[in-house]
């Protein structure tokens, strides 16, 4: 594992944001996206008393991080799970509340670098894109079996692809001749189906379609929609959650969940807001924080990162 290829994004900022919660005695932190363990190892180092629970849906990531974090012994518990299973995982471990939660959303650099997993449009590979290869359907199955209208919806919603109809018409025509299996054929088809003007902007024209397929295959937005509220619920008062996202759809969900938690739920016009309507969260970031120019210069994968944080300030009042 080469360290410079897997530099954890906005690491110092994430650690500083979680610090006030993790410096408390007996603190537990959950890394919902263990990946190669960069953030997790830094958490264990910076907070020597902290217990870490770390989740990933990718068994290969768990295997590699397991080796990396072995020196920390029982301080680190690694679990194969989708992060929206966080409540069940904590339940099984007998942990009622946690002090910190970190999400570093998206694909890991290892997943992108392993050409045969089919995430990268720059290399020809089987169109798989599953982060957990033991379950679910592959990108090829999505392309070959979804109705055209559904594919258009996915490309528009998850890829923000303006040429979705044109691309999907070409996909449907081609899949009738021969089902898709590899990425190169799809990349070529997208390139051929777009008008010149659309090809001149926004980098590789296949980028948006690949993002859309990946989000669909891994049900990424549903998972984020469920997981962020679950993380907030799992936090003890004073606990903190930090979320790094890499595309606007994810960031929007995070922003909305945090904003809802930081707002009063009182009906308008109450002279005094009763406890049960008071906000449960306090925002730790004004808008989303971005990586510094120096970080982006050293690690281009940090470029699209957006960091948001919030602190739990009140129990749920029933
Ligand atoms: C950007 S990487 C994390 C990198 C990590 N912070 C590090 O420093 O090495 C994201 C990881 O989250 C995992 N992941 C993505 N969606 C997930 C989900 N719904 N549940 C669990 N893990 C998920 C991916 O398999 C990937 O390993």
XYZ file of C-alpha atoms and ligand atoms in Angstrom:
345
model
C 0.000 0.000 0.000
C 1.637 3.236 -1.068
C 0.852 6.032 1.343
C 0.912 8.945 -1.062
C -1.768 7.305 -3.210
C -4.107 6.945 -0.249
C -3.812 10.192 1.628
C -6.863 10.658 3.890
C -8.843 13.724 2.824
C -9.048 16.825 5.111
C -7.623 14.645 7.859
C -6.439 17.315 10.279
C -9.697 19.218 9.982
C -11.764 16.070 10.640
C -9.692 15.225 13.727
C -9.917 18.786 15.077
C -13.659 18.858 14.504
C -14.230 15.612 16.421
C -11.636 16.348 19.145
C -13.842 17.997 21.814
C -16.146 14.959 21.755
C -13.398 12.325 21.591
C -11.266 13.740 24.397
C -13.968 12.715 26.885
C -13.274 9.601 29.010
C -14.510 6.309 27.539
C -15.247 7.903 24.165
C -16.335 5.708 21.243
C -15.943 6.813 17.634
C -17.475 5.170 14.585
C -15.764 5.404 11.204
C -18.619 4.480 8.871
C -16.333 4.311 5.825
C -13.170 2.542 6.919
C -11.683 2.132 3.419
C -7.942 1.713 3.782
C -8.075 2.917 7.355
C -6.339 6.276 6.929
C -8.780 8.300 9.006
C -9.313 5.420 11.438
C -5.629 4.998 12.200
C -5.227 8.737 12.715
C -8.182 8.721 15.144
C -6.599 5.897 17.147
C -3.272 7.725 17.240
C -4.534 11.178 18.121
C -7.006 9.984 20.779
C -5.157 7.217 22.688
C -8.117 6.410 24.954
C -10.720 6.166 22.224
C -12.421 2.947 21.120
C -13.016 2.711 17.361
C -15.819 0.868 15.595
C -15.283 0.910 11.828
C -17.625 -0.235 9.063
C -17.151 -0.985 5.401
C -19.217 -2.883 2.870
C -16.064 -3.849 0.963
C -14.460 -7.043 2.312
C -11.134 -6.300 0.653
C -10.991 -2.911 2.408
C -11.703 -4.646 5.726
C -8.957 -7.195 5.128
C -6.317 -4.563 4.316
C -7.345 -2.239 7.152
C -7.492 -5.194 9.535
C -3.774 -5.698 8.959
C -3.059 -2.003 9.290
C -5.001 -1.593 12.532
C -3.931 -4.900 14.112
C -1.392 -3.133 16.393
C -4.282 -1.332 18.109
C -5.734 -4.650 19.291
C -9.100 -4.452 21.005
C -9.351 -0.694 20.619
C -10.494 -1.281 17.028
C -13.550 -3.331 16.060
C -14.019 -3.738 12.297
C -17.406 -4.761 10.944
C -18.579 -5.799 7.476
C -21.753 -3.764 7.105
C -23.507 -1.130 5.051
C -23.469 2.094 7.036
C -27.216 2.385 7.213
C -26.993 -0.712 9.429
C -25.226 1.407 12.059
C -28.022 1.066 14.682
C -27.988 -2.764 14.406
C -24.185 -2.880 14.540
C -24.082 -0.757 17.712
C -26.871 -2.833 19.200
C -24.963 -6.073 18.574
C -21.847 -4.586 20.162
C -23.839 -3.362 23.177
C -22.934 0.296 22.583
C -25.957 2.514 23.335
C -24.436 5.891 22.399
C -21.298 7.100 20.650
C -19.230 10.271 20.868
C -18.119 10.718 17.280
C -19.099 9.528 13.812
C -17.122 10.047 10.641
C -18.289 9.480 7.068
C -15.848 9.743 4.155
C -18.374 9.000 1.433
C -17.847 7.595 -2.014
C -15.406 5.232 -3.594
C -11.996 4.496 -2.106
C -8.830 5.112 -4.050
C -8.227 1.364 -3.875
C -11.571 0.670 -5.560
C -10.719 3.184 -8.288
C -7.204 1.863 -8.709
C -8.255 -1.774 -9.074
C -9.137 -1.697 -12.733
C -10.992 -5.016 -12.682
C -13.732 -3.631 -10.422
C -14.990 -1.465 -13.268
C -15.280 1.924 -11.513
C -12.869 3.734 -13.790
C -13.875 4.850 -17.264
C -10.258 5.348 -18.255
C -9.507 1.599 -18.351
C -11.349 -1.234 -20.044
C -12.769 -3.596 -17.422
C -15.896 -5.645 -16.660
C -18.756 -3.279 -15.764
C -19.169 -4.341 -12.134
C -18.934 -1.265 -9.823
C -20.244 -3.077 -6.735
C -18.435 -1.938 -3.594
C -19.537 -5.192 -1.977
C -18.928 -7.838 -4.606
C -20.719 -10.489 -2.568
C -24.177 -9.015 -3.139
C -26.351 -6.883 -5.430
C -26.392 -6.364 -9.182
C -23.578 -5.115 -11.374
C -23.486 -2.030 -13.591
C -23.690 -4.334 -16.639
C -26.962 -5.801 -15.352
C -28.365 -2.304 -14.816
C -27.427 -1.312 -18.364
C -28.710 -4.521 -19.939
C -31.985 -4.934 -18.052
C -33.412 -1.581 -16.882
C -36.201 -0.046 -18.980
C -35.052 2.964 -21.028
C -37.117 5.424 -18.970
C -35.509 4.228 -15.757
C -32.015 4.577 -17.225
C -32.801 8.138 -18.325
C -34.007 8.967 -14.811
C -30.835 7.538 -13.255
C -28.488 9.352 -15.622
C -30.294 12.636 -15.027
C -30.738 12.342 -11.276
C -27.447 10.723 -10.277
C -25.173 11.907 -13.079
C -26.765 15.302 -13.740
C -26.338 14.264 -17.402
C -28.157 16.625 -19.764
C -27.759 14.263 -22.700
C -29.369 11.337 -20.868
C -32.009 10.591 -23.518
C -29.497 10.552 -26.336
C -27.108 8.278 -24.428
C -29.873 5.895 -23.342
C -31.260 5.595 -26.900
C -27.808 4.526 -28.018
C -27.470 2.083 -25.094
C -30.844 0.464 -25.831
C -30.029 0.123 -29.529
C -26.653 -1.444 -28.799
C -27.735 -3.792 -26.010
C -30.264 -5.387 -28.363
C -27.385 -6.356 -30.638
C -25.192 -7.571 -27.797
C -25.439 -7.094 -24.005
C -22.819 -4.826 -22.403
C -20.052 -6.466 -20.427
C -17.061 -4.096 -20.489
C -16.488 -0.415 -19.868
C -14.601 0.464 -23.077
C -17.616 -0.267 -25.282
C -19.811 1.962 -23.129
C -17.261 4.800 -23.091
C -16.962 4.634 -26.870
C -20.732 4.556 -27.326
C -21.209 7.612 -25.108
C -18.520 9.495 -26.987
C -20.097 8.625 -30.351
C -23.620 9.498 -29.280
C -22.903 13.029 -28.035
C -22.946 16.168 -30.154
C -19.572 17.921 -30.596
C -20.526 20.823 -28.307
C -21.349 18.495 -25.386
C -17.969 16.790 -25.774
C -16.019 20.001 -25.412
C -16.982 20.629 -21.781
C -16.650 18.765 -18.482
C -13.792 16.309 -19.075
C -14.422 12.725 -20.167
C -17.989 12.533 -21.520
C -18.492 9.141 -19.839
C -17.805 10.547 -16.362
C -21.407 11.473 -15.515
C -22.841 8.167 -16.773
C -20.279 6.205 -14.743
C -21.093 8.210 -11.605
C -24.820 7.587 -12.139
C -24.349 3.832 -12.595
C -22.145 3.602 -9.530
C -24.693 5.428 -7.370
C -27.492 3.170 -8.631
C -25.534 -0.084 -8.267
C -24.553 0.711 -4.690
C -27.812 2.511 -3.760
C -25.530 5.227 -2.437
C -28.033 8.028 -1.925
C -30.573 5.837 -0.110
C -27.792 4.650 2.164
C -26.710 8.229 2.937
C -30.317 9.330 3.482
C -30.793 6.614 6.088
C -27.345 6.665 7.623
C -26.881 10.342 8.515
C -30.077 10.546 10.635
C -29.135 7.186 12.204
C -25.706 8.580 13.094
C -27.239 11.700 14.643
C -29.569 9.494 16.677
C -26.656 7.385 17.916
C -24.735 10.410 19.235
C -24.589 11.135 22.947
C -25.183 14.750 23.908
C -21.930 16.570 23.129
C -21.113 13.974 20.449
C -20.047 15.121 16.993
C -20.539 13.921 13.437
C -18.326 14.877 10.470
C -19.215 14.065 6.872
C -16.997 14.354 3.807
C -18.905 14.168 0.529
C -17.659 14.337 -3.012
C -20.662 15.205 -5.120
C -23.496 17.666 -4.826
C -26.299 15.111 -4.407
C -24.719 13.598 -1.300
C -23.737 16.975 0.076
C -27.309 18.211 -0.345
C -28.653 15.306 1.735
C -26.114 15.968 4.493
C -26.924 19.675 4.468
C -30.666 19.008 4.718
C -30.388 16.486 7.550
C -28.125 18.810 9.557
C -30.296 21.863 8.849
C -33.426 19.995 9.957
C -31.692 18.899 13.181
C -30.497 22.440 13.881
C -33.932 23.993 13.430
C -36.744 24.191 15.942
C -39.728 22.017 15.114
C -42.131 24.268 17.004
C -45.310 25.379 15.297
C -44.939 29.063 14.341
C -46.090 31.710 16.779
C -45.237 30.063 20.119
C -44.017 32.771 22.534
C -41.676 30.310 24.300
C -40.344 27.241 22.484
C -40.827 24.154 24.714
C -37.912 21.734 25.187
C -39.396 19.082 22.926
C -39.279 21.449 19.928
C -35.745 22.730 20.534
C -33.049 21.833 17.980
C -31.072 18.644 18.613
C -28.040 19.747 16.611
C -25.681 22.665 16.428
C -23.868 23.133 13.122
C -20.064 23.101 13.320
C -19.518 24.361 9.783
C -20.941 27.432 8.103
C -21.796 26.049 4.690
C -19.442 23.285 3.627
C -15.709 23.514 4.282
C -13.370 22.883 1.360
C -9.841 21.460 1.261
C -7.038 24.009 1.040
C -5.329 24.687 -2.278
C -2.175 23.055 -0.880
C -4.068 19.849 -0.095
C -5.631 19.727 -3.547
C -2.224 20.338 -5.140
C -0.844 17.324 -3.239
C -3.886 15.066 -3.573
C -6.176 15.699 -6.502
C -8.778 13.293 -5.100
C -9.409 15.850 -2.362
C -10.529 18.451 -4.922
C -14.302 17.840 -4.845
C -14.451 17.253 -1.063
C -17.034 19.101 1.062
C -16.910 18.763 4.851
C -19.877 19.373 7.137
C -20.065 18.810 10.866
C -22.634 18.987 13.638
C -22.791 18.497 17.392
C -25.595 16.845 19.295
C -26.823 19.338 21.897
C -29.998 17.721 23.180
C -31.600 14.301 23.696
C -34.679 13.410 21.709
C -37.598 14.368 23.889
C -40.560 12.076 23.385
C -13.522 7.236 0.413
S -13.401 5.632 1.062
C -12.869 5.847 2.700
C -11.399 6.071 2.835
C -10.926 6.135 4.282
N -11.452 7.270 4.984
C -9.433 6.129 4.380
O -8.849 7.070 4.940
O -8.814 5.171 3.916
C -15.035 5.140 1.251
C -15.245 3.721 1.728
O -16.594 3.631 2.120
C -17.109 2.390 1.743
N -18.540 2.553 1.565
C -19.188 3.251 0.612
N -20.505 3.173 0.780
C -20.700 2.427 1.898
C -21.854 2.000 2.610
N -23.078 2.324 2.199
N -21.680 1.259 3.714
C -20.428 0.928 4.148
N -19.308 1.295 3.513
C -19.442 2.033 2.409
C -16.400 2.043 0.465
O -16.376 0.633 0.295
C -15.014 2.648 0.699
O -14.119 1.692 1.194
